[in-house]
mmCIF file of N, CA and C in Angstrom:
data_model
loop_
_atom_site.group_PDB
_atom_site.id
_atom_site.type_symbol
_atom_site.label_atom_id
_atom_site.label_comp_id
_atom_site.label_asym_id
_atom_site.label_seq_id
_atom_site.Cartn_x
_atom_site.Cartn_y
_atom_site.Cartn_z
ATOM 1 N N MET N 1 -4.535 13.011 -24.745
ATOM 2 C CA MET N 1 -3.887 12.810 -25.981
ATOM 3 C C MET N 1 -3.733 14.124 -26.748
ATOM 4 N N LYS N 2 -4.371 15.156 -26.299
ATOM 5 C CA LYS N 2 -4.228 16.385 -27.101
ATOM 6 C C LYS N 2 -2.823 16.928 -26.907
ATOM 7 N N CYS N 3 -2.232 16.755 -25.742
ATOM 8 C CA CYS N 3 -0.888 17.247 -25.517
ATOM 9 C C CYS N 3 -0.006 16.613 -26.487
ATOM 10 N N ILE N 4 -0.138 15.288 -26.681
ATOM 11 C CA ILE N 4 0.753 14.618 -27.682
ATOM 12 C C ILE N 4 0.643 15.203 -29.061
ATOM 13 N N GLU N 5 -0.438 15.469 -29.577
ATOM 14 C CA GLU N 5 -0.826 16.125 -30.898
ATOM 15 C C GLU N 5 -0.046 17.368 -30.834
ATOM 16 N N ILE N 6 -0.040 18.194 -29.792
ATOM 17 C CA ILE N 6 0.565 19.469 -29.869
ATOM 18 C C ILE N 6 2.108 19.401 -29.826
ATOM 19 N N PHE N 7 2.744 18.497 -29.152
ATOM 20 C CA PHE N 7 4.112 18.353 -29.022
ATOM 21 C C PHE N 7 4.880 17.419 -29.906
ATOM 22 N N LYS N 8 4.146 16.396 -30.496
ATOM 23 C CA LYS N 8 4.986 15.280 -31.033
ATOM 24 C C LYS N 8 5.807 15.682 -32.267
ATOM 25 N N ASP N 9 5.442 16.922 -32.911
ATOM 26 C CA ASP N 9 6.199 17.341 -34.035
ATOM 27 C C ASP N 9 7.545 17.925 -33.673
ATOM 28 N N GLU N 10 7.572 18.524 -32.569
ATOM 29 C CA GLU N 10 8.731 19.185 -32.136
ATOM 30 C C GLU N 10 9.510 18.542 -31.035
ATOM 31 N N PHE N 11 8.932 17.575 -30.205
ATOM 32 C CA PHE N 11 9.586 16.947 -29.236
ATOM 33 C C PHE N 11 9.579 15.352 -29.368
ATOM 34 N N GLU N 12 10.384 14.752 -28.567
ATOM 35 C CA GLU N 12 10.181 13.251 -28.503
ATOM 36 C C GLU N 12 9.204 13.103 -27.259
ATOM 37 N N VAL N 13 8.227 12.356 -27.511
ATOM 38 C CA VAL N 13 7.196 12.218 -26.503
ATOM 39 C C VAL N 13 7.143 10.786 -25.999
ATOM 40 N N ILE N 14 7.275 10.869 -24.680
ATOM 41 C CA ILE N 14 7.296 9.508 -23.859
ATOM 42 C C ILE N 14 6.107 9.582 -22.900
ATOM 43 N N LEU N 15 5.273 8.575 -22.960
ATOM 44 C CA LEU N 15 4.129 8.420 -22.175
ATOM 45 C C LEU N 15 4.199 7.293 -21.178
ATOM 46 N N GLU N 16 3.843 7.386 -19.975
ATOM 47 C CA GLU N 16 4.025 6.260 -19.027
ATOM 48 C C GLU N 16 2.558 5.665 -18.869
ATOM 49 N N VAL N 17 2.455 4.367 -18.726
ATOM 50 C CA VAL N 17 1.278 3.607 -18.484
ATOM 51 C C VAL N 17 1.354 2.823 -17.164
ATOM 52 N N GLY N 18 0.409 2.855 -16.413
ATOM 53 C CA GLY N 18 0.509 2.047 -15.036
ATOM 54 C C GLY N 18 0.267 2.917 -13.967
ATOM 55 N N LYS N 19 0.224 2.347 -12.757
ATOM 56 C CA LYS N 19 -0.201 3.162 -11.588
ATOM 57 C C LYS N 19 1.054 2.985 -10.606
ATOM 58 N N LYS N 20 1.324 4.067 -9.908
ATOM 59 C CA LYS N 20 2.461 3.908 -8.886
ATOM 60 C C LYS N 20 1.868 3.382 -7.682
ATOM 61 N N ASP N 21 0.609 3.699 -7.360
ATOM 62 C CA ASP N 21 -0.126 3.124 -6.229
ATOM 63 C C ASP N 21 -0.252 1.674 -6.397
ATOM 64 N N GLN N 22 0.224 0.706 -5.375
ATOM 65 C CA GLN N 22 0.109 -0.720 -5.369
ATOM 66 C C GLN N 22 -1.270 -1.206 -5.543
ATOM 67 N N ASN N 23 -2.286 -0.557 -4.719
ATOM 68 C CA ASN N 23 -3.681 -0.991 -4.729
ATOM 69 C C ASN N 23 -4.300 -0.777 -5.945
ATOM 70 N N LEU N 24 -4.077 0.448 -6.523
ATOM 71 C CA LEU N 24 -4.798 0.828 -7.855
ATOM 72 C C LEU N 24 -4.173 0.030 -8.974
ATOM 73 N N SER N 25 -2.868 -0.158 -8.868
ATOM 74 C CA SER N 25 -2.235 -1.032 -9.881
ATOM 75 C C SER N 25 -2.717 -2.470 -9.974
ATOM 76 N N GLU N 26 -2.965 -3.086 -8.930
ATOM 77 C CA GLU N 26 -3.546 -4.387 -9.007
ATOM 78 C C GLU N 26 -4.873 -4.454 -9.683
ATOM 79 N N LEU N 27 -5.631 -3.303 -9.556
ATOM 80 C CA LEU N 27 -6.978 -3.320 -10.110
ATOM 81 C C LEU N 27 -6.865 -3.070 -11.656
ATOM 82 N N MET N 28 -5.859 -2.700 -12.135
ATOM 83 C CA MET N 28 -5.640 -2.312 -13.616
ATOM 84 C C MET N 28 -5.523 -3.656 -14.377
ATOM 85 N N SER N 29 -6.638 -3.941 -15.221
ATOM 86 C CA SER N 29 -6.590 -5.224 -15.915
ATOM 87 C C SER N 29 -5.786 -5.066 -17.147
ATOM 88 N N PRO N 30 -5.298 -6.251 -17.648
ATOM 89 C CA PRO N 30 -4.554 -6.274 -18.945
ATOM 90 C C PRO N 30 -5.270 -5.520 -20.024
ATOM 91 N N GLU N 31 -6.539 -5.637 -20.082
ATOM 92 C CA GLU N 31 -7.217 -4.964 -21.119
ATOM 93 C C GLU N 31 -6.997 -3.386 -21.147
ATOM 94 N N VAL N 32 -7.086 -2.850 -19.879
ATOM 95 C CA VAL N 32 -6.783 -1.422 -19.632
ATOM 96 C C VAL N 32 -5.428 -1.017 -20.217
ATOM 97 N N TRP N 33 -4.378 -1.883 -19.683
ATOM 98 C CA TRP N 33 -3.058 -1.615 -20.079
ATOM 99 C C TRP N 33 -2.968 -1.574 -21.513
ATOM 100 N N ILE N 34 -3.448 -2.640 -22.153
ATOM 101 C CA ILE N 34 -3.354 -2.779 -23.650
ATOM 102 C C ILE N 34 -4.050 -1.587 -24.327
ATOM 103 N N ASN N 35 -5.081 -1.147 -23.923
ATOM 104 C CA ASN N 35 -5.858 -0.162 -24.506
ATOM 105 C C ASN N 35 -5.101 1.270 -24.365
ATOM 106 N N GLN N 36 -4.466 1.475 -23.248
ATOM 107 C CA GLN N 36 -3.762 2.582 -23.016
ATOM 108 C C GLN N 36 -2.516 2.602 -23.752
ATOM 109 N N ILE N 37 -1.840 1.449 -23.800
ATOM 110 C CA ILE N 37 -0.554 1.448 -24.716
ATOM 111 C C ILE N 37 -0.908 1.710 -26.057
ATOM 112 N N ASN N 38 -1.771 0.926 -26.609
ATOM 113 C CA ASN N 38 -2.227 1.131 -28.060
ATOM 114 C C ASN N 38 -2.626 2.495 -28.358
ATOM 115 N N GLU N 39 -3.519 3.119 -27.508
ATOM 116 C CA GLU N 39 -3.934 4.440 -27.634
ATOM 117 C C GLU N 39 -2.767 5.489 -27.835
ATOM 118 N N ALA N 40 -1.718 5.313 -26.909
ATOM 119 C CA ALA N 40 -0.529 6.020 -26.990
ATOM 120 C C ALA N 40 0.249 5.999 -28.362
ATOM 121 N N LEU N 41 0.367 4.648 -28.679
ATOM 122 C CA LEU N 41 1.096 4.318 -29.935
ATOM 123 C C LEU N 41 0.375 4.907 -31.072
ATOM 124 N N THR N 42 -0.977 4.865 -31.137
ATOM 125 C CA THR N 42 -1.736 5.344 -32.208
ATOM 126 C C THR N 42 -1.571 6.872 -32.378
ATOM 127 N N ALA N 43 -1.426 7.420 -31.129
ATOM 128 C CA ALA N 43 -1.203 8.999 -31.095
ATOM 129 C C ALA N 43 0.239 9.269 -31.478
ATOM 130 N N GLU N 44 1.028 8.374 -31.848
ATOM 131 C CA GLU N 44 2.354 8.504 -32.340
ATOM 132 C C GLU N 44 3.376 8.990 -31.328
ATOM 133 N N VAL N 45 3.227 8.456 -30.055
ATOM 134 C CA VAL N 45 4.321 8.795 -29.056
ATOM 135 C C VAL N 45 5.578 8.175 -29.539
ATOM 136 N N ASP N 46 6.726 8.504 -29.006
ATOM 137 C CA ASP N 46 7.975 7.896 -29.441
ATOM 138 C C ASP N 46 8.206 6.639 -28.678
ATOM 139 N N TYR N 47 7.799 6.606 -27.405
ATOM 140 C CA TYR N 47 7.963 5.415 -26.554
ATOM 141 C C TYR N 47 6.853 5.464 -25.400
ATOM 142 N N VAL N 48 6.604 4.263 -24.945
ATOM 143 C CA VAL N 48 5.612 4.096 -23.789
ATOM 144 C C VAL N 48 6.324 3.469 -22.648
ATOM 145 N N VAL N 49 6.543 3.973 -21.606
ATOM 146 C CA VAL N 49 7.051 3.429 -20.381
ATOM 147 C C VAL N 49 5.979 2.635 -19.719
ATOM 148 N N LEU N 50 6.308 1.403 -19.323
ATOM 149 C CA LEU N 50 5.437 0.436 -18.465
ATOM 150 C C LEU N 50 5.885 0.639 -16.983
ATOM 151 N N GLU N 51 5.066 1.185 -16.144
ATOM 152 C CA GLU N 51 5.417 1.434 -14.788
ATOM 153 C C GLU N 51 5.879 0.151 -14.097
ATOM 154 N N GLY N 52 6.980 0.340 -13.340
ATOM 155 C CA GLY N 52 7.516 -0.735 -12.577
ATOM 156 C C GLY N 52 7.984 -0.481 -11.263
ATOM 157 N N ARG N 53 8.289 0.818 -11.002
ATOM 158 C CA ARG N 53 8.735 1.423 -9.769
ATOM 159 C C ARG N 53 10.158 0.879 -9.528
ATOM 160 N N GLU N 54 10.951 1.574 -8.880
ATOM 161 C CA GLU N 54 12.351 1.275 -8.412
ATOM 162 C C GLU N 54 12.277 0.167 -7.455
ATOM 163 N N SER N 55 11.187 0.049 -6.748
ATOM 164 C CA SER N 55 11.027 -0.921 -5.637
ATOM 165 C C SER N 55 10.394 -2.283 -6.177
ATOM 166 N N SER N 56 10.078 -2.310 -7.552
ATOM 167 C CA SER N 56 9.427 -3.482 -8.170
ATOM 168 C C SER N 56 8.146 -3.843 -7.444
ATOM 169 N N SER N 57 7.349 -2.877 -7.067
ATOM 170 C CA SER N 57 6.212 -3.248 -6.265
ATOM 171 C C SER N 57 4.896 -2.647 -6.834
ATOM 172 N N SER N 58 4.769 -2.194 -7.970
ATOM 173 C CA SER N 58 3.667 -1.736 -8.689
ATOM 174 C C SER N 58 3.847 -1.804 -10.171
ATOM 175 N N GLY N 59 2.597 -1.416 -10.749
ATOM 176 C CA GLY N 59 2.659 -1.392 -12.255
ATOM 177 C C GLY N 59 2.780 -2.870 -12.738
ATOM 178 N N ILE N 60 3.862 -3.205 -13.516
ATOM 179 C CA ILE N 60 3.968 -4.554 -14.069
ATOM 180 C C ILE N 60 4.386 -5.615 -12.991
ATOM 181 N N PHE N 61 4.497 -5.135 -11.776
ATOM 182 C CA PHE N 61 4.798 -6.063 -10.623
ATOM 183 C C PHE N 61 3.634 -5.981 -9.704
ATOM 184 N N ARG N 62 3.458 -7.089 -9.007
ATOM 185 C CA ARG N 62 2.556 -7.285 -7.903
ATOM 186 C C ARG N 62 3.158 -6.526 -6.547
ATOM 187 N N PRO N 63 2.388 -6.155 -5.652
ATOM 188 C CA PRO N 63 2.973 -5.574 -4.545
ATOM 189 C C PRO N 63 4.038 -6.400 -3.717
ATOM 190 N N ASN N 64 4.109 -7.707 -4.000
ATOM 191 C CA ASN N 64 5.213 -8.517 -3.360
ATOM 192 C C ASN N 64 6.321 -8.549 -4.213
ATOM 193 N N GLY N 65 6.424 -7.888 -5.340
ATOM 194 C CA GLY N 65 7.598 -7.881 -6.230
ATOM 195 C C GLY N 65 7.514 -8.992 -7.320
ATOM 196 N N GLU N 66 6.482 -9.733 -7.416
ATOM 197 C CA GLU N 66 6.447 -10.706 -8.440
ATOM 198 C C GLU N 66 5.909 -10.023 -9.802
ATOM 199 N N LEU N 67 6.639 -10.329 -10.845
ATOM 200 C CA LEU N 67 6.231 -9.863 -12.219
ATOM 201 C C LEU N 67 4.827 -10.266 -12.516
ATOM 202 N N ARG N 68 4.071 -9.467 -13.126
ATOM 203 C CA ARG N 68 2.767 -9.890 -13.558
ATOM 204 C C ARG N 68 2.891 -10.611 -14.909
ATOM 205 N N LYS N 69 3.453 -11.869 -15.087
ATOM 206 C CA LYS N 69 3.778 -12.432 -16.306
ATOM 207 C C LYS N 69 2.492 -12.474 -17.167
ATOM 208 N N GLY N 70 1.382 -12.883 -16.611
ATOM 209 C CA GLY N 70 0.108 -12.847 -17.445
ATOM 210 C C GLY N 70 -0.126 -11.520 -18.175
ATOM 211 N N LEU N 71 0.087 -10.432 -17.525
ATOM 212 C CA LEU N 71 -0.081 -9.180 -18.115
ATOM 213 C C LEU N 71 0.964 -8.980 -19.189
ATOM 214 N N LEU N 72 2.191 -9.364 -19.063
ATOM 215 C CA LEU N 72 3.305 -9.199 -19.958
ATOM 216 C C LEU N 72 3.009 -10.081 -21.182
ATOM 217 N N ILE N 73 2.485 -11.171 -21.093
ATOM 218 C CA ILE N 73 2.137 -12.100 -22.182
ATOM 219 C C ILE N 73 1.058 -11.400 -23.004
ATOM 220 N N GLU N 74 0.035 -10.931 -22.453
ATOM 221 C CA GLU N 74 -1.004 -10.054 -23.091
ATOM 222 C C GLU N 74 -0.524 -8.921 -23.839
ATOM 223 N N ILE N 75 0.395 -8.152 -23.238
ATOM 224 C CA ILE N 75 0.964 -7.048 -23.891
ATOM 225 C C ILE N 75 1.791 -7.417 -25.013
ATOM 226 N N LYS N 76 2.527 -8.525 -24.921
ATOM 227 C CA LYS N 76 3.330 -9.054 -26.123
ATOM 228 C C LYS N 76 2.438 -9.408 -27.184
ATOM 229 N N ALA N 77 1.227 -10.001 -26.842
ATOM 230 C CA ALA N 77 0.227 -10.445 -27.900
ATOM 231 C C ALA N 77 -0.501 -9.372 -28.646
ATOM 232 N N HIS N 78 -0.555 -8.174 -27.909
ATOM 233 C CA HIS N 78 -1.451 -7.244 -28.575
ATOM 234 C C HIS N 78 -0.817 -5.752 -28.734
ATOM 235 N N CYS N 79 0.507 -5.729 -28.504
ATOM 236 C CA CYS N 79 1.108 -4.337 -28.640
ATOM 237 C C CYS N 79 2.423 -4.433 -29.333
ATOM 238 N N ASN N 80 2.827 -3.427 -29.952
ATOM 239 C CA ASN N 80 4.200 -3.280 -30.601
ATOM 240 C C ASN N 80 5.171 -3.070 -29.537
ATOM 241 N N ILE N 81 5.952 -4.045 -29.261
ATOM 242 C CA ILE N 81 6.935 -3.961 -28.117
ATOM 243 C C ILE N 81 8.131 -3.168 -28.405
ATOM 244 N N GLU N 82 8.442 -2.871 -29.788
ATOM 245 C CA GLU N 82 9.584 -2.021 -30.127
ATOM 246 C C GLU N 82 9.587 -0.763 -29.596
ATOM 247 N N LYS N 83 8.424 -0.193 -29.145
ATOM 248 C CA LYS N 83 8.402 1.183 -28.524
ATOM 249 C C LYS N 83 8.046 1.098 -27.072
ATOM 250 N N LEU N 84 8.263 0.041 -26.455
ATOM 251 C CA LEU N 84 7.945 -0.022 -25.012
ATOM 252 C C LEU N 84 9.237 0.008 -24.222
ATOM 253 N N ILE N 85 9.299 0.680 -23.085
ATOM 254 C CA ILE N 85 10.294 0.538 -22.030
ATOM 255 C C ILE N 85 9.779 0.097 -20.802
ATOM 256 N N PHE N 86 10.274 -0.987 -20.349
ATOM 257 C CA PHE N 86 9.997 -1.723 -19.122
ATOM 258 C C PHE N 86 10.785 -1.233 -18.016
ATOM 259 N N GLU N 87 10.093 -0.723 -16.941
ATOM 260 C CA GLU N 87 10.796 -0.315 -15.799
ATOM 261 C C GLU N 87 10.982 -1.618 -14.887
ATOM 262 N N VAL N 88 12.353 -2.149 -15.070
ATOM 263 C CA VAL N 88 12.631 -3.372 -14.393
ATOM 264 C C VAL N 88 14.042 -3.254 -13.824
ATOM 265 N N PRO N 89 14.216 -2.840 -12.555
ATOM 266 C CA PRO N 89 15.507 -2.646 -12.024
ATOM 267 C C PRO N 89 16.320 -3.807 -11.530
ATOM 268 N N CYS N 90 15.637 -5.037 -11.315
ATOM 269 C CA CYS N 90 16.372 -6.223 -10.771
ATOM 270 C C CYS N 90 16.650 -7.165 -11.866
ATOM 271 N N THR N 91 17.910 -7.733 -11.767
ATOM 272 C CA THR N 91 18.478 -8.657 -12.918
ATOM 273 C C THR N 91 17.557 -9.927 -13.060
ATOM 274 N N LYS N 92 17.088 -10.447 -11.854
ATOM 275 C CA LYS N 92 16.261 -11.510 -12.149
ATOM 276 C C LYS N 92 14.996 -11.300 -13.008
ATOM 277 N N ASP N 93 14.407 -10.143 -12.829
ATOM 278 C CA ASP N 93 13.118 -9.725 -13.499
ATOM 279 C C ASP N 93 13.612 -9.402 -15.049
ATOM 280 N N GLN N 94 14.674 -8.796 -15.188
ATOM 281 C CA GLN N 94 15.122 -8.607 -16.534
ATOM 282 C C GLN N 94 15.332 -9.898 -17.301
ATOM 283 N N VAL N 95 15.916 -10.892 -16.667
ATOM 284 C CA VAL N 95 16.052 -12.107 -17.276
ATOM 285 C C VAL N 95 14.700 -12.821 -17.722
ATOM 286 N N ASP N 96 13.845 -12.630 -16.802
ATOM 287 C CA ASP N 96 12.542 -13.215 -17.045
ATOM 288 C C ASP N 96 11.829 -12.578 -18.259
ATOM 289 N N ILE N 97 11.960 -11.243 -18.343
ATOM 290 C CA ILE N 97 11.442 -10.533 -19.451
ATOM 291 C C ILE N 97 12.046 -10.911 -20.862
ATOM 292 N N LEU N 98 13.417 -11.016 -20.710
ATOM 293 C CA LEU N 98 14.172 -11.413 -22.013
ATOM 294 C C LEU N 98 13.626 -12.893 -22.308
ATOM 295 N N GLU N 99 13.504 -13.708 -21.310
ATOM 296 C CA GLU N 99 13.128 -15.057 -21.655
ATOM 297 C C GLU N 99 11.673 -15.060 -22.187
ATOM 298 N N LEU N 100 10.804 -14.206 -21.640
ATOM 299 C CA LEU N 100 9.321 -14.154 -22.015
ATOM 300 C C LEU N 100 9.310 -13.546 -23.473
ATOM 301 N N TYR N 101 9.989 -12.558 -23.751
ATOM 302 C CA TYR N 101 9.814 -11.895 -25.034
ATOM 303 C C TYR N 101 10.614 -12.436 -25.995
ATOM 304 N N GLY N 102 11.944 -12.974 -25.661
ATOM 305 C CA GLY N 102 12.733 -13.813 -26.682
ATOM 306 C C GLY N 102 13.533 -12.835 -27.509
ATOM 307 N N GLU N 103 13.482 -11.500 -27.261
ATOM 308 C CA GLU N 103 14.286 -10.591 -27.977
ATOM 309 C C GLU N 103 14.618 -9.476 -27.083
ATOM 310 N N PRO N 104 15.605 -8.646 -27.435
ATOM 311 C CA PRO N 104 15.908 -7.442 -26.661
ATOM 312 C C PRO N 104 14.609 -6.393 -26.600
ATOM 313 N N VAL N 105 14.362 -5.993 -25.425
ATOM 314 C CA VAL N 105 13.341 -4.900 -25.239
ATOM 315 C C VAL N 105 14.009 -3.727 -24.592
ATOM 316 N N GLY N 106 13.354 -2.678 -24.408
ATOM 317 C CA GLY N 106 13.826 -1.472 -23.843
ATOM 318 C C GLY N 106 13.645 -1.624 -22.306
ATOM 319 N N PHE N 107 14.700 -1.328 -21.520
ATOM 320 C CA PHE N 107 14.583 -1.257 -20.053
ATOM 321 C C PHE N 107 14.792 0.128 -19.463
ATOM 322 N N GLY N 108 14.087 0.402 -18.412
ATOM 323 C CA GLY N 108 14.189 1.656 -17.717
ATOM 324 C C GLY N 108 14.298 1.406 -16.237
ATOM 325 N N ASN N 109 14.549 2.567 -15.422
ATOM 326 C CA ASN N 109 14.792 2.424 -14.046
ATOM 327 C C ASN N 109 16.026 1.437 -13.701
ATOM 328 N N ILE N 110 17.048 1.540 -14.554
ATOM 329 C CA ILE N 110 18.249 0.780 -14.413
ATOM 330 C C ILE N 110 19.365 1.690 -13.653
ATOM 331 N N SER N 111 19.869 1.188 -12.698
ATOM 332 C CA SER N 111 21.024 1.993 -11.972
ATOM 333 C C SER N 111 22.232 1.951 -12.871
ATOM 334 N N ILE N 112 22.843 3.237 -12.927
ATOM 335 C CA ILE N 112 24.027 3.435 -13.698
ATOM 336 C C ILE N 112 25.155 2.272 -13.567
ATOM 337 N N CYS N 113 25.282 1.735 -12.411
ATOM 338 C CA CYS N 113 26.256 0.672 -12.107
ATOM 339 C C CYS N 113 25.741 -0.592 -12.707
ATOM 340 N N GLU N 114 24.494 -0.630 -13.110
ATOM 341 C CA GLU N 114 23.909 -2.041 -13.521
ATOM 342 C C GLU N 114 23.865 -2.094 -15.147
ATOM 343 N N VAL N 115 24.122 -0.872 -15.798
ATOM 344 C CA VAL N 115 23.832 -0.906 -17.247
ATOM 345 C C VAL N 115 24.804 -1.891 -17.968
ATOM 346 N N ILE N 116 26.007 -2.078 -17.647
ATOM 347 C CA ILE N 116 26.882 -2.965 -18.383
ATOM 348 C C ILE N 116 26.484 -4.384 -18.159
ATOM 349 N N LYS N 117 26.046 -4.718 -16.859
ATOM 350 C CA LYS N 117 25.515 -6.030 -16.775
ATOM 351 C C LYS N 117 24.279 -6.428 -17.544
ATOM 352 N N LEU N 118 23.373 -5.360 -17.660
ATOM 353 C CA LEU N 118 22.128 -5.515 -18.383
ATOM 354 C C LEU N 118 22.484 -5.688 -19.743
ATOM 355 N N LYS N 119 23.419 -5.021 -20.361
ATOM 356 C CA LYS N 119 23.869 -5.028 -21.746
ATOM 357 C C LYS N 119 24.335 -6.538 -21.984
ATOM 358 N N ALA N 120 25.102 -7.053 -21.080
ATOM 359 C CA ALA N 120 25.637 -8.426 -21.184
ATOM 360 C C ALA N 120 24.384 -9.420 -21.079
ATOM 361 N N LEU N 121 23.412 -9.171 -20.350
ATOM 362 C CA LEU N 121 22.335 -10.115 -20.397
ATOM 363 C C LEU N 121 21.656 -10.147 -21.787
ATOM 364 N N ILE N 122 21.467 -8.794 -22.351
ATOM 365 C CA ILE N 122 20.722 -8.696 -23.587
ATOM 366 C C ILE N 122 21.577 -9.272 -24.738
ATOM 367 N N PHE N 123 22.917 -9.324 -24.661
ATOM 368 C CA PHE N 123 23.697 -9.837 -25.754
ATOM 369 C C PHE N 123 24.079 -11.305 -25.538
ATOM 370 N N GLY N 124 23.425 -11.872 -24.454
ATOM 371 C CA GLY N 124 23.715 -13.274 -24.092
ATOM 372 C C GLY N 124 25.190 -13.617 -23.634
ATOM 373 N N LEU N 125 25.764 -12.582 -23.058
ATOM 374 C CA LEU N 125 27.037 -12.786 -22.573
ATOM 375 C C LEU N 125 27.152 -13.185 -21.091
ATOM 376 N N ARG N 126 25.971 -13.496 -20.561
ATOM 377 C CA ARG N 126 25.930 -14.106 -19.173
ATOM 378 C C ARG N 126 25.190 -15.441 -19.266
ATOM 379 N N GLY N 127 25.571 -16.258 -18.335
ATOM 380 C CA GLY N 127 24.869 -17.562 -18.280
ATOM 381 C C GLY N 127 23.358 -17.658 -18.155
ATOM 382 N N ASP N 128 22.752 -16.491 -17.628
ATOM 383 C CA ASP N 128 21.351 -16.334 -17.479
ATOM 384 C C ASP N 128 20.585 -16.380 -18.791
ATOM 385 N N THR N 129 21.283 -15.798 -19.831
ATOM 386 C CA THR N 129 20.529 -15.458 -21.113
ATOM 387 C C THR N 129 21.266 -15.898 -22.302
ATOM 388 N N ILE N 130 22.291 -16.886 -22.131
ATOM 389 C CA ILE N 130 23.082 -17.232 -23.207
ATOM 390 C C ILE N 130 22.270 -17.873 -24.380
ATOM 391 N N GLY N 131 21.138 -18.633 -23.955
ATOM 392 C CA GLY N 131 20.310 -19.157 -25.009
ATOM 393 C C GLY N 131 19.372 -18.308 -25.620
ATOM 394 N N TYR N 132 19.132 -17.084 -25.114
ATOM 395 C CA TYR N 132 18.137 -16.268 -25.578
ATOM 396 C C TYR N 132 18.611 -15.061 -26.376
ATOM 397 N N ALA N 133 19.914 -14.913 -26.494
ATOM 398 C CA ALA N 133 20.466 -13.817 -27.297
ATOM 399 C C ALA N 133 20.027 -13.781 -28.722
ATOM 400 N N LYS N 134 19.616 -12.683 -29.292
ATOM 401 C CA LYS N 134 19.261 -12.582 -30.687
ATOM 402 C C LYS N 134 20.303 -11.815 -31.465
ATOM 403 N N VAL N 135 21.384 -11.640 -30.748
ATOM 404 C CA VAL N 135 22.514 -10.919 -31.505
ATOM 405 C C VAL N 135 23.352 -11.787 -32.254
ATOM 406 N N LYS N 136 23.526 -11.504 -33.509
ATOM 407 C CA LYS N 136 24.438 -12.235 -34.366
ATOM 408 C C LYS N 136 25.956 -11.777 -34.366
ATOM 409 N N TRP N 137 26.727 -12.645 -34.141
ATOM 410 C CA TRP N 137 28.319 -12.168 -34.039
ATOM 411 C C TRP N 137 28.974 -12.455 -35.342
#
């Protein structure tokens, strides 16, 4: 956290939480995630990225690709989600997170070809999320 102190006044600081290794990731409890996220936010980072891997097989995902929904519910209950970026490359998982959080969140690890589809999901312009959109027209 000393690096954050040094750089936060002159740079936008983004910190990543989670493990890239599938086995180590599975051992990381929700309490550890929450503590690391809140410690970073207390240190005034601009954003916290939640590890998800492009393969959706680590971090906020189980090795089989399943979202760790219990973890995400705990994070929602104990962290400021406005400064979180979820690494979620697959549409079905993006929909699950939008349904779970009920509001737009930050997404990362999105293919450039998928950005417009993701924005349509967030704005409720697709059948998957039409009932979850928080955008007022």
